[in-house]
Structures are given as structure tokens and as C-alpha cells.
Amino acid sequence: MSAHIAIDAMSGDFGPHLLIPACLAALAEDSSLTLTLVGDASLLSDLLTQHSGWDRARLHVEHASEVISMAEKPSSALRGKPDSSMRIALELLRDQRVQGCVSAGNTGALMALARFTLKTLPGVDRPAMMTAIPTQQDECHLLDLGANVDCSAEHLYQFAVMGSLAAASMGVANPRVALLNIGSEAIKGNQQVKFAASLLEQAEHLNYIGFIEGDAVFRGEADVVVCDGFVGNVLLKSSEGLAQLITERIRRVFQESLTGRLVGGIALPLLKRLQDELSPATHNGASFLGLPGVVIKSHGSADQQAFLSAIRRAKQAVAENLPQKLHGHLGDLLL
Amino acid sequence: MSAHIAIDAMSGDFGPHLLIPACLAALAEDSSLTLTLVGDASLLSDLLTQHSGWDRARLHVEHASEVISMAEKPSSALRGKPDSSMRIALELLRDQRVQGCVSAGNTGALMALARFTLKTLPGVDRPAMMTAIPTQQDECHLLDLGANVDCSAEHLYQFAVMGSLAAASMGVANPRVALLNIGSEAIKGNQQVKFAASLLEQAEHLNYIGFIEGDAVFRGEADVVVCDGFVGNVLLKSSEGLAQLITERIRRVFQESLTGRLVGGIALPLLKRLQDELSPATHNGASFLGLPGVVIKSHGSADQQAFLSAIRRAKQAVAENLPQKLHGHLGDLLL
């Protein structure tokens, strides 16, 4: 299935120098894909001349004169920069000139601009960022990941509904939905979580299974895990940090002892496979749920491989027609 | 150095059946240790008769007729159960009949009873739970871990001061103190975190280094990481879950392929060492800071080895005389 995706080409910690090779790799692996790079047209064209072998019919450049920095306030991104690459990319999506949009930029600004440009789906107060993380069973869809720092119980409820529909659209039958908490007993947690639990217990169309703790998330005890964006972001990033720590230590274990060195030559490739499976690069690309179009947030620090994963995720979301599915079912489920 | 520790012997998911063998192991490995088991005296005495070889002079039983359950509200633990094992253990500490107290019980109840029984140190509004987690550098002291679900900026500031003093008393020179956040830029985070940052920037006696993200925690970019108890608990527990997931996957990688099976016999013992190093059992035992005595919280689900670690941590805190050190220095640092 063909897809046309807009890329916020000025975004991320490394900007177009890193994103362009990732885009060319995405085009090379899928002949039905078309990309529009949004950003400083002369810079982008210059950079593109350094590469060869790409198909001009499937790679366009759309000029945008401004760039939103990582440290910029959402309010200033919204009001002060009408011609930012992020905003123009979202406007291409709004005007249906593309079917999806990928940015590695400032999360808060992307959230504010996406809400302003695209509006949220009916009944949704705030879009939420969701991604899949590996578990002992399979994977788990976690939301929100940082778009919403403070969440009311109603927001958490809406995230649960959107997450459940999104997981179902990805093939999970009757997704088990849980609220992340610091204990499984009903008395645990803050007010928002306790009240969200009481709302979810009454939601007949949801397979709400109750509270879940951090360790049970990775044991795979739920298919959808709901939390506020502060907590979700900490969970996601600390997991990445720990996975790095563990692979680093494994390498050291094999280097330190003689037996380790002898065995390491054979064992390390096996562990490399594991590392790839758990790597943030493989899982990069969080979906904004609750918007009428496909918006994917890549890690700011994404490398080429990781940004390629984010583009793939955008293609997948376009193919699944996720926004349309959410739009069709949210009405039955929201309060 | 000798130590006398009270054990809330009715606590934890498995109660005295699991805790008693851990206590006997602690006594066996340290002839200067004395323990007082607090709980149902006839049950405890019965269980003790099933074991032999322990020194009656170093193991006492103190009767308490009530038990606080994991699902009990702190308020009911405080008002409804004057003779709980947890409370009696804390009263032994208050009355200086022991030098420390270990419980694997309900965190909220332990927090409420400790504050009520022992009172907090001058200038401290709320005690905080701290533990050390492994990093790529060495280790990092993380607080709060779940005793305080909602925290004001002032609470986070106090946690930073206590965490810094505690890390210093454990031998960390000029500890680097950071606030856990979802971005390193000043605009990121919720109101409490931003305001806490402004307080910490003005604290001259603290080596405050700014915001830290979840991945940087495990890279070892700070010695003390401060957050509210909800976030800290999620970080700690999800890390445990992920570490389990990774070791499980490693085992599977070695079992699946023929090369893997051949190599695994040699590689797995090396990985076992790593697993032990990262295991929650090795790191079990969180210190309550801000109280005039040593109170250690063990995981409710601690196994025998993990509960033994918690007892060792209590001995170490007694040896370091941590509460006294905090008492002596807090005055200079708190607002």
C-alpha cells in the first residue's frame, strides 16, 4: 500500500544531516513510499546533491524558513513561528497533501502545534503519545509518554480508551488495559489514578484489569498500560538506560575473564540479536493518538536506524488507518 | 561494630516463615548482631523451634498481637491497631531498645507509623525512602521510592538535601544531585519540578547539577536523583521487571540455537554473576531518611536472600550513624 509522509527535516538533535540518509533508506526499501522533506529548501537541496540514486518522483522538498528548537516553549512555537518546519509538515497533513507526518523535534511544541493545526477527534481533550515496549509475553502499548505532564482522571480514562482501540487495530484481541500504579491494592496511588480507576471500572466496553506495577509491565501482564506523561517518559527512558547498562556489562563480563574471551566470540553475536530486539532504535516512533491524522514522534536523539524505524511506524499507522478507526469507535466509549 | 535490630516479623508477602530463616542467616554471618523479632510470640516461638543452632542470647521475641495488611490504609494502621508488629518494632526503636528496624510491610503504613512514633528530624516535613541502584559509573542513590506520592517543590528540595548528606556519609565526595525530569531543558516538567529546580539552584551547599532524564540515571550522570514517590517507585520496579526480562531472554537465546547451547554452559555462569549484581535481591532495603532512627523498608515480595540484604543495610546504616549525621547537618541546608 502506498503512503506519502511529510518529514520535519529540521528536527532532532542532529537535524537534516542525519535525517536525510534515513529518509533515502526508507525510500530505497519501499518503492510505494513518497516523502516530502520540510525545512530550509536550499540547505535540504544541497544535502540531497551529496547523495545519489534516489528517485526524484518520490522525494519532494517543501520550504519552511523557521526551526523550533528543543528548548523552545510550546507557546512560543505556536505563536512566534508561523513558518516552522514542524508546523508546515502538520499543515501538509491537515490539507491532505500527505497521509502522515514524522518529527524528531520538541515534544511539547509538536503536541501544541498538532492540536492547533489538526484539532483533536471529538470527545478527546488531549492527544497522547503511545509506543510498544517488549515484554516477557510479547509487547505492551504504553501511553502517555510525555505529551501530557499533568493528567486528570478523565484524561487517563481517555488514554485508556484510545490505547485499547489502537491495540485492537494492531491485532490484539480484547486488549487487557491496566493503570500504572505503585501498588496493586485499591488504596494505593494518587488521587488522579484512584479516580481514573473508578471511571474505568464502569467502562463496559473496555477490558480493564486494574492497577499494574512497573515490574508487571515487563512481565507482560497487560496489553495497554496507561499513565501520565511524566511517569511514562521516565519509565521508557530509564528502561532504555538500563538496557544499555546491561548490554555494556555483558560485554565487559566476556572481556574480563579468559573463559569469557574464549566464549565471547560465539556468545556476543547471539546477544547482539537480543540487544537489537530490545533496542530503542528498533522501537523508535511514538504515535500521537486522538488526532485526525497520523503523527509520529521520533526520539530527538534518534540515529539513522532509529529514525528509519519511526518512518516505518508512520507507514504502518497509515496502512492501519488508525485515526479513522479511533474516530469511528471513540463515540461509544468516551464519557 | 555491634548492632541490635528489630524485625517486623509478621510483615511481607510471606510473613515469618520466610523472614525467620533470613534472620537466622543474618545472625550466623555476624556474631556481633542481635535481633528482636516482633510479632505473634507463640507463632514465632513455634517457628523458631523448627530451626536449630541459633544463639538465644542474640535472638529475642517481642509480642505484638496485631498485623498490618498490605492493603490496609495508613490511617487505619495508625488509629486502629495500637499493638501491630510494625508499631511495636518502631516503639522499640523510639525507646532505644534497638538501634534499627526492618519491615517488609505496607509502605504507607510504615511511613505513617514511623512519623507518628519517631517524629521527623527538625526541618523535615516528610521522611523519604532512598535506595542505591547500579549505574555505568558505580551506583546512584534514588529518592523518594513511594513513601510520598504527591510532593511539593519544598519536599523535593528536602529530599535533595537529605539524599546528598546520606550519599556523602556513604563515601561519595561532593555528591552530584539531580532532579529527575522528562527533558534536560529548563522549560520541561511539571510545576513542582520546575519550582524545586529554582530552589536547588540557590542552594549553595549542594552540588546541584540540574535535570536528569531516565536514561542518564543509568549512565551514572548523578550520584543522587530526586523525584516524587510515584515516579521513583515506577522507575525502580520497572527496572526490576526489565532486568528480569533481559536475563530471561538471554537464557532463551542460549537455549534456542545449537551454538548457543554449546556456549551457554560456559557463558551462563558469567551472566549469573551479572544477574546477581543487578538483582533487586542484592539491592533490597530502602532507607527512610529524615527520621531520628534507622528504619529500613524491604520489598514486600522479598525472598530470603533479599530480606537478608535488607538486614545488612540496616546494620550498615547503624554503623554509619546516618540519622545522627543528618540531624547535625540539616540545619545548615534546609530552607
PDB file of C-alpha atoms in Angstrom, chain B residues 58-224:
ATOM      1  CA  ARG B  58      21.191 -12.780  70.280  1.00  0.00           C
ATOM      2  CA  LEU B  59      17.619 -13.510  69.220  1.00  0.00           C
ATOM      3  CA  HIS B  60      14.677 -12.168  71.167  1.00  0.00           C
ATOM      4  CA  VAL B  61      10.941 -12.269  70.606  1.00  0.00           C
ATOM      5  CA  GLU B  62       8.685  -9.322  71.445  1.00  0.00           C
ATOM      6  CA  HIS B  63       4.966  -9.998  71.368  1.00  0.00           C
ATOM      7  CA  ALA B  64       2.586  -7.959  69.213  1.00  0.00           C
ATOM      8  CA  SER B  65      -0.986  -9.161  68.767  1.00  0.00           C
ATOM      9  CA  GLU B  66      -1.881  -7.365  65.536  1.00  0.00           C
ATOM     10  CA  VAL B  67      -0.660  -7.367  61.939  1.00  0.00           C
ATOM     11  CA  ILE B  68      -0.985  -4.595  59.371  1.00  0.00           C
ATOM     12  CA  SER B  69      -2.017  -5.977  55.990  1.00  0.00           C
ATOM     13  CA  MET B  70      -0.615  -4.824  52.660  1.00  0.00           C
ATOM     14  CA  ALA B  71      -3.986  -3.390  51.625  1.00  0.00           C
ATOM     15  CA  GLU B  72      -4.593  -1.510  54.885  1.00  0.00           C
ATOM     16  CA  LYS B  73      -4.967   2.267  54.815  1.00  0.00           C
ATOM     17  CA  PRO B  74      -2.239   4.165  56.689  1.00  0.00           C
ATOM     18  CA  SER B  75      -4.914   5.940  58.744  1.00  0.00           C
ATOM     19  CA  SER B  76      -6.391   2.649  59.920  1.00  0.00           C
ATOM     20  CA  ALA B  77      -2.901   1.279  60.692  1.00  0.00           C
ATOM     21  CA  LEU B  78      -2.259   4.382  62.752  1.00  0.00           C
ATOM     22  CA  ARG B  79      -5.515   4.611  64.677  1.00  0.00           C
ATOM     23  CA  GLY B  80      -6.972   1.124  64.582  1.00  0.00           C
ATOM     24  CA  LYS B  81      -4.056  -1.132  65.533  1.00  0.00           C
ATOM     25  CA  PRO B  82      -2.154   0.012  68.610  1.00  0.00           C
ATOM     26  CA  ASP B  83      -0.496  -3.381  69.021  1.00  0.00           C
ATOM     27  CA  SER B  84       0.690  -4.101  65.480  1.00  0.00           C
ATOM     28  CA  SER B  85       4.086  -5.750  64.964  1.00  0.00           C
ATOM     29  CA  MET B  86       5.154  -2.781  62.838  1.00  0.00           C
ATOM     30  CA  ARG B  87       4.283  -0.270  65.517  1.00  0.00           C
ATOM     31  CA  ILE B  88       5.846  -2.229  68.367  1.00  0.00           C
ATOM     32  CA  ALA B  89       9.065  -2.581  66.342  1.00  0.00           C
ATOM     33  CA  LEU B  90       9.142   1.195  65.835  1.00  0.00           C
ATOM     34  CA  GLU B  91       8.438   1.771  69.539  1.00  0.00           C
ATOM     35  CA  LEU B  92      11.433  -0.423  70.436  1.00  0.00           C
ATOM     36  CA  LEU B  93      13.474   1.933  68.245  1.00  0.00           C
ATOM     37  CA  ARG B  94      11.927   5.047  69.768  1.00  0.00           C
ATOM     38  CA  ASP B  95      12.713   3.717  73.260  1.00  0.00           C
ATOM     39  CA  GLN B  96      16.303   2.996  72.180  1.00  0.00           C
ATOM     40  CA  ARG B  97      15.950  -0.680  72.991  1.00  0.00           C
ATOM     41  CA  VAL B  98      17.168  -1.338  69.427  1.00  0.00           C
ATOM     42  CA  GLN B  99      19.220   0.757  67.006  1.00  0.00           C
ATOM     43  CA  GLY B 100      17.309  -0.008  63.853  1.00  0.00           C
ATOM     44  CA  CYS B 101      14.126  -1.517  62.496  1.00  0.00           C
ATOM     45  CA  VAL B 102      13.375  -3.531  59.334  1.00  0.00           C
ATOM     46  CA  SER B 103       9.910  -4.140  57.893  1.00  0.00           C
ATOM     47  CA  ALA B 104       8.724  -5.737  54.650  1.00  0.00           C
ATOM     48  CA  GLY B 105       5.238  -4.380  55.282  1.00  0.00           C
ATOM     49  CA  ASN B 106       2.858  -1.818  53.848  1.00  0.00           C
ATOM     50  CA  THR B 107       4.919   1.236  52.833  1.00  0.00           C
ATOM     51  CA  GLY B 108       2.214   3.814  53.525  1.00  0.00           C
ATOM     52  CA  ALA B 109       1.557   2.377  56.981  1.00  0.00           C
ATOM     53  CA  LEU B 110       5.278   2.219  57.785  1.00  0.00           C
ATOM     54  CA  MET B 111       5.659   5.847  56.735  1.00  0.00           C
ATOM     55  CA  ALA B 112       2.678   6.976  58.833  1.00  0.00           C
ATOM     56  CA  LEU B 113       3.666   4.938  61.907  1.00  0.00           C
ATOM     57  CA  ALA B 114       7.325   5.980  61.706  1.00  0.00           C
ATOM     58  CA  ARG B 115       6.393   9.665  61.503  1.00  0.00           C
ATOM     59  CA  PHE B 116       3.972   9.274  64.394  1.00  0.00           C
ATOM     60  CA  THR B 117       6.188   7.151  66.609  1.00  0.00           C
ATOM     61  CA  LEU B 118       9.608   8.669  65.966  1.00  0.00           C
ATOM     62  CA  LYS B 119       8.742  12.189  64.661  1.00  0.00           C
ATOM     63  CA  THR B 120      10.790  13.654  61.819  1.00  0.00           C
ATOM     64  CA  LEU B 121      14.108  15.452  62.250  1.00  0.00           C
ATOM     65  CA  PRO B 122      13.808  19.244  62.701  1.00  0.00           C
ATOM     66  CA  GLY B 123      13.104  20.948  59.360  1.00  0.00           C
ATOM     67  CA  VAL B 124      11.972  17.762  57.625  1.00  0.00           C
ATOM     68  CA  ASP B 125       8.307  17.641  56.637  1.00  0.00           C
ATOM     69  CA  ARG B 126       8.282  14.089  55.377  1.00  0.00           C
ATOM     70  CA  PRO B 127      10.700  11.189  55.508  1.00  0.00           C
ATOM     71  CA  ALA B 128      11.776   9.851  52.116  1.00  0.00           C
ATOM     72  CA  MET B 129      12.722   6.358  51.014  1.00  0.00           C
ATOM     73  CA  MET B 130      16.100   6.006  49.334  1.00  0.00           C
ATOM     74  CA  THR B 131      17.997   3.118  47.796  1.00  0.00           C
ATOM     75  CA  ALA B 132      21.050   2.640  45.589  1.00  0.00           C
ATOM     76  CA  ILE B 133      20.711   1.415  42.008  1.00  0.00           C
ATOM     77  CA  PRO B 134      23.591   0.282  39.777  1.00  0.00           C
ATOM     78  CA  THR B 135      24.823   2.601  37.028  1.00  0.00           C
ATOM     79  CA  GLN B 136      27.506   2.505  34.321  1.00  0.00           C
ATOM     80  CA  GLN B 137      29.753   4.506  36.651  1.00  0.00           C
ATOM     81  CA  ASP B 138      29.050   2.990  40.032  1.00  0.00           C
ATOM     82  CA  GLU B 139      25.733   3.485  41.744  1.00  0.00           C
ATOM     83  CA  CYS B 140      23.141   6.166  42.204  1.00  0.00           C
ATOM     84  CA  HIS B 141      21.014   6.980  45.234  1.00  0.00           C
ATOM     85  CA  LEU B 142      17.383   7.391  44.242  1.00  0.00           C
ATOM     86  CA  LEU B 143      14.660   9.001  46.378  1.00  0.00           C
ATOM     87  CA  ASP B 144      11.704   9.020  47.028  1.00  0.00           C
ATOM     88  CA  LEU B 145      10.610   5.483  46.223  1.00  0.00           C
ATOM     89  CA  GLY B 146       6.971   5.523  47.162  1.00  0.00           C
ATOM     90  CA  ALA B 147       6.566   6.908  50.660  1.00  0.00           C
ATOM     91  CA  ASN B 148       5.385  10.256  49.248  1.00  0.00           C
ATOM     92  CA  VAL B 149       3.003  10.006  46.328  1.00  0.00           C
ATOM     93  CA  ASP B 150       2.395  13.723  45.901  1.00  0.00           C
ATOM     94  CA  CYS B 151       5.323  16.028  46.595  1.00  0.00           C
ATOM     95  CA  SER B 152       5.615  19.792  46.670  1.00  0.00           C
ATOM     96  CA  ALA B 153       8.735  21.566  45.434  1.00  0.00           C
ATOM     97  CA  GLU B 154       9.791  22.059  49.062  1.00  0.00           C
ATOM     98  CA  HIS B 155       9.532  18.331  49.712  1.00  0.00           C
ATOM     99  CA  LEU B 156      11.701  17.593  46.667  1.00  0.00           C
ATOM    100  CA  TYR B 157      14.195  20.165  47.942  1.00  0.00           C
ATOM    101  CA  GLN B 158      14.340  18.473  51.334  1.00  0.00           C
ATOM    102  CA  PHE B 159      14.799  15.080  49.678  1.00  0.00           C
ATOM    103  CA  ALA B 160      17.731  16.510  47.714  1.00  0.00           C
ATOM    104  CA  VAL B 161      19.389  17.791  50.872  1.00  0.00           C
ATOM    105  CA  MET B 162      18.866  14.527  52.747  1.00  0.00           C
ATOM    106  CA  GLY B 163      19.980  12.440  49.782  1.00  0.00           C
ATOM    107  CA  SER B 164      23.142  14.485  49.384  1.00  0.00           C
ATOM    108  CA  LEU B 165      24.067  14.150  53.066  1.00  0.00           C
ATOM    109  CA  ALA B 166      23.319  10.431  53.025  1.00  0.00           C
ATOM    110  CA  ALA B 167      25.413   9.830  49.905  1.00  0.00           C
ATOM    111  CA  ALA B 168      28.272  11.808  51.439  1.00  0.00           C
ATOM    112  CA  SER B 169      28.077   9.721  54.617  1.00  0.00           C
ATOM    113  CA  MET B 170      28.423   6.631  52.416  1.00  0.00           C
ATOM    114  CA  GLY B 171      31.644   7.965  50.996  1.00  0.00           C
ATOM    115  CA  VAL B 172      30.596   9.869  47.866  1.00  0.00           C
ATOM    116  CA  ALA B 173      32.660  13.074  47.689  1.00  0.00           C
ATOM    117  CA  ASN B 174      30.620  16.174  46.829  1.00  0.00           C
ATOM    118  CA  PRO B 175      27.649  14.171  45.515  1.00  0.00           C
ATOM    119  CA  ARG B 176      26.168  15.356  42.214  1.00  0.00           C
ATOM    120  CA  VAL B 177      22.464  15.931  42.894  1.00  0.00           C
ATOM    121  CA  ALA B 178      19.940  15.959  40.027  1.00  0.00           C
ATOM    122  CA  LEU B 179      16.175  16.280  39.685  1.00  0.00           C
ATOM    123  CA  LEU B 180      14.518  13.592  37.596  1.00  0.00           C
ATOM    124  CA  ASN B 181      12.625  15.169  34.705  1.00  0.00           C
ATOM    125  CA  ILE B 182      11.350  14.394  31.217  1.00  0.00           C
ATOM    126  CA  GLY B 183      13.840  16.649  29.483  1.00  0.00           C
ATOM    127  CA  SER B 184      17.021  18.450  30.349  1.00  0.00           C
ATOM    128  CA  GLU B 185      15.770  21.863  29.191  1.00  0.00           C
ATOM    129  CA  ALA B 186      14.515  24.334  31.806  1.00  0.00           C
ATOM    130  CA  ILE B 187      11.041  24.508  30.231  1.00  0.00           C
ATOM    131  CA  LYS B 188      10.364  20.813  30.743  1.00  0.00           C
ATOM    132  CA  GLY B 189       8.438  19.140  33.523  1.00  0.00           C
ATOM    133  CA  ASN B 190       5.595  19.847  35.891  1.00  0.00           C
ATOM    134  CA  GLN B 191       5.255  22.828  38.213  1.00  0.00           C
ATOM    135  CA  GLN B 192       6.688  21.062  41.279  1.00  0.00           C
ATOM    136  CA  VAL B 193       9.834  20.027  39.443  1.00  0.00           C
ATOM    137  CA  LYS B 194      10.396  23.462  37.916  1.00  0.00           C
ATOM    138  CA  PHE B 195       9.953  25.202  41.259  1.00  0.00           C
ATOM    139  CA  ALA B 196      12.142  22.649  43.042  1.00  0.00           C
ATOM    140  CA  ALA B 197      14.847  23.392  40.443  1.00  0.00           C
ATOM    141  CA  SER B 198      14.701  27.089  41.254  1.00  0.00           C
ATOM    142  CA  LEU B 199      15.096  26.306  44.973  1.00  0.00           C
ATOM    143  CA  LEU B 200      18.007  23.945  44.347  1.00  0.00           C
ATOM    144  CA  GLU B 201      19.813  26.409  42.093  1.00  0.00           C
ATOM    145  CA  GLN B 202      20.040  28.739  45.074  1.00  0.00           C
ATOM    146  CA  ALA B 203      21.321  26.093  47.498  1.00  0.00           C
ATOM    147  CA  GLU B 204      24.999  26.944  47.869  1.00  0.00           C
ATOM    148  CA  HIS B 205      25.984  23.925  49.929  1.00  0.00           C
ATOM    149  CA  LEU B 206      24.592  21.471  47.417  1.00  0.00           C
ATOM    150  CA  ASN B 207      26.279  20.252  44.237  1.00  0.00           C
ATOM    151  CA  TYR B 208      23.062  20.556  42.228  1.00  0.00           C
ATOM    152  CA  ILE B 209      23.672  19.686  38.566  1.00  0.00           C
ATOM    153  CA  GLY B 210      20.184  20.239  37.118  1.00  0.00           C
ATOM    154  CA  PHE B 211      17.626  17.980  35.481  1.00  0.00           C
ATOM    155  CA  ILE B 212      18.331  14.378  34.586  1.00  0.00           C
ATOM    156  CA  GLU B 213      16.383  12.046  32.297  1.00  0.00           C
ATOM    157  CA  GLY B 214      15.691   8.371  32.932  1.00  0.00           C
ATOM    158  CA  ASP B 215      18.380   7.064  30.578  1.00  0.00           C
ATOM    159  CA  ALA B 216      21.070   9.304  32.097  1.00  0.00           C
ATOM    160  CA  VAL B 217      20.291   7.924  35.565  1.00  0.00           C
ATOM    161  CA  PHE B 218      21.646   4.532  34.489  1.00  0.00           C
ATOM    162  CA  ARG B 219      24.565   6.132  32.667  1.00  0.00           C
ATOM    163  CA  GLY B 220      25.622   7.355  36.102  1.00  0.00           C
ATOM    164  CA  GLU B 221      25.419  11.085  35.415  1.00  0.00           C
ATOM    165  CA  ALA B 222      24.365  11.852  39.004  1.00  0.00           C
ATOM    166  CA  ASP B 223      25.062  10.417  42.464  1.00  0.00           C
ATOM    167  CA  VAL B 224      21.706  11.406  43.926  1.00  0.00           C
TER     168      VAL B 224
END
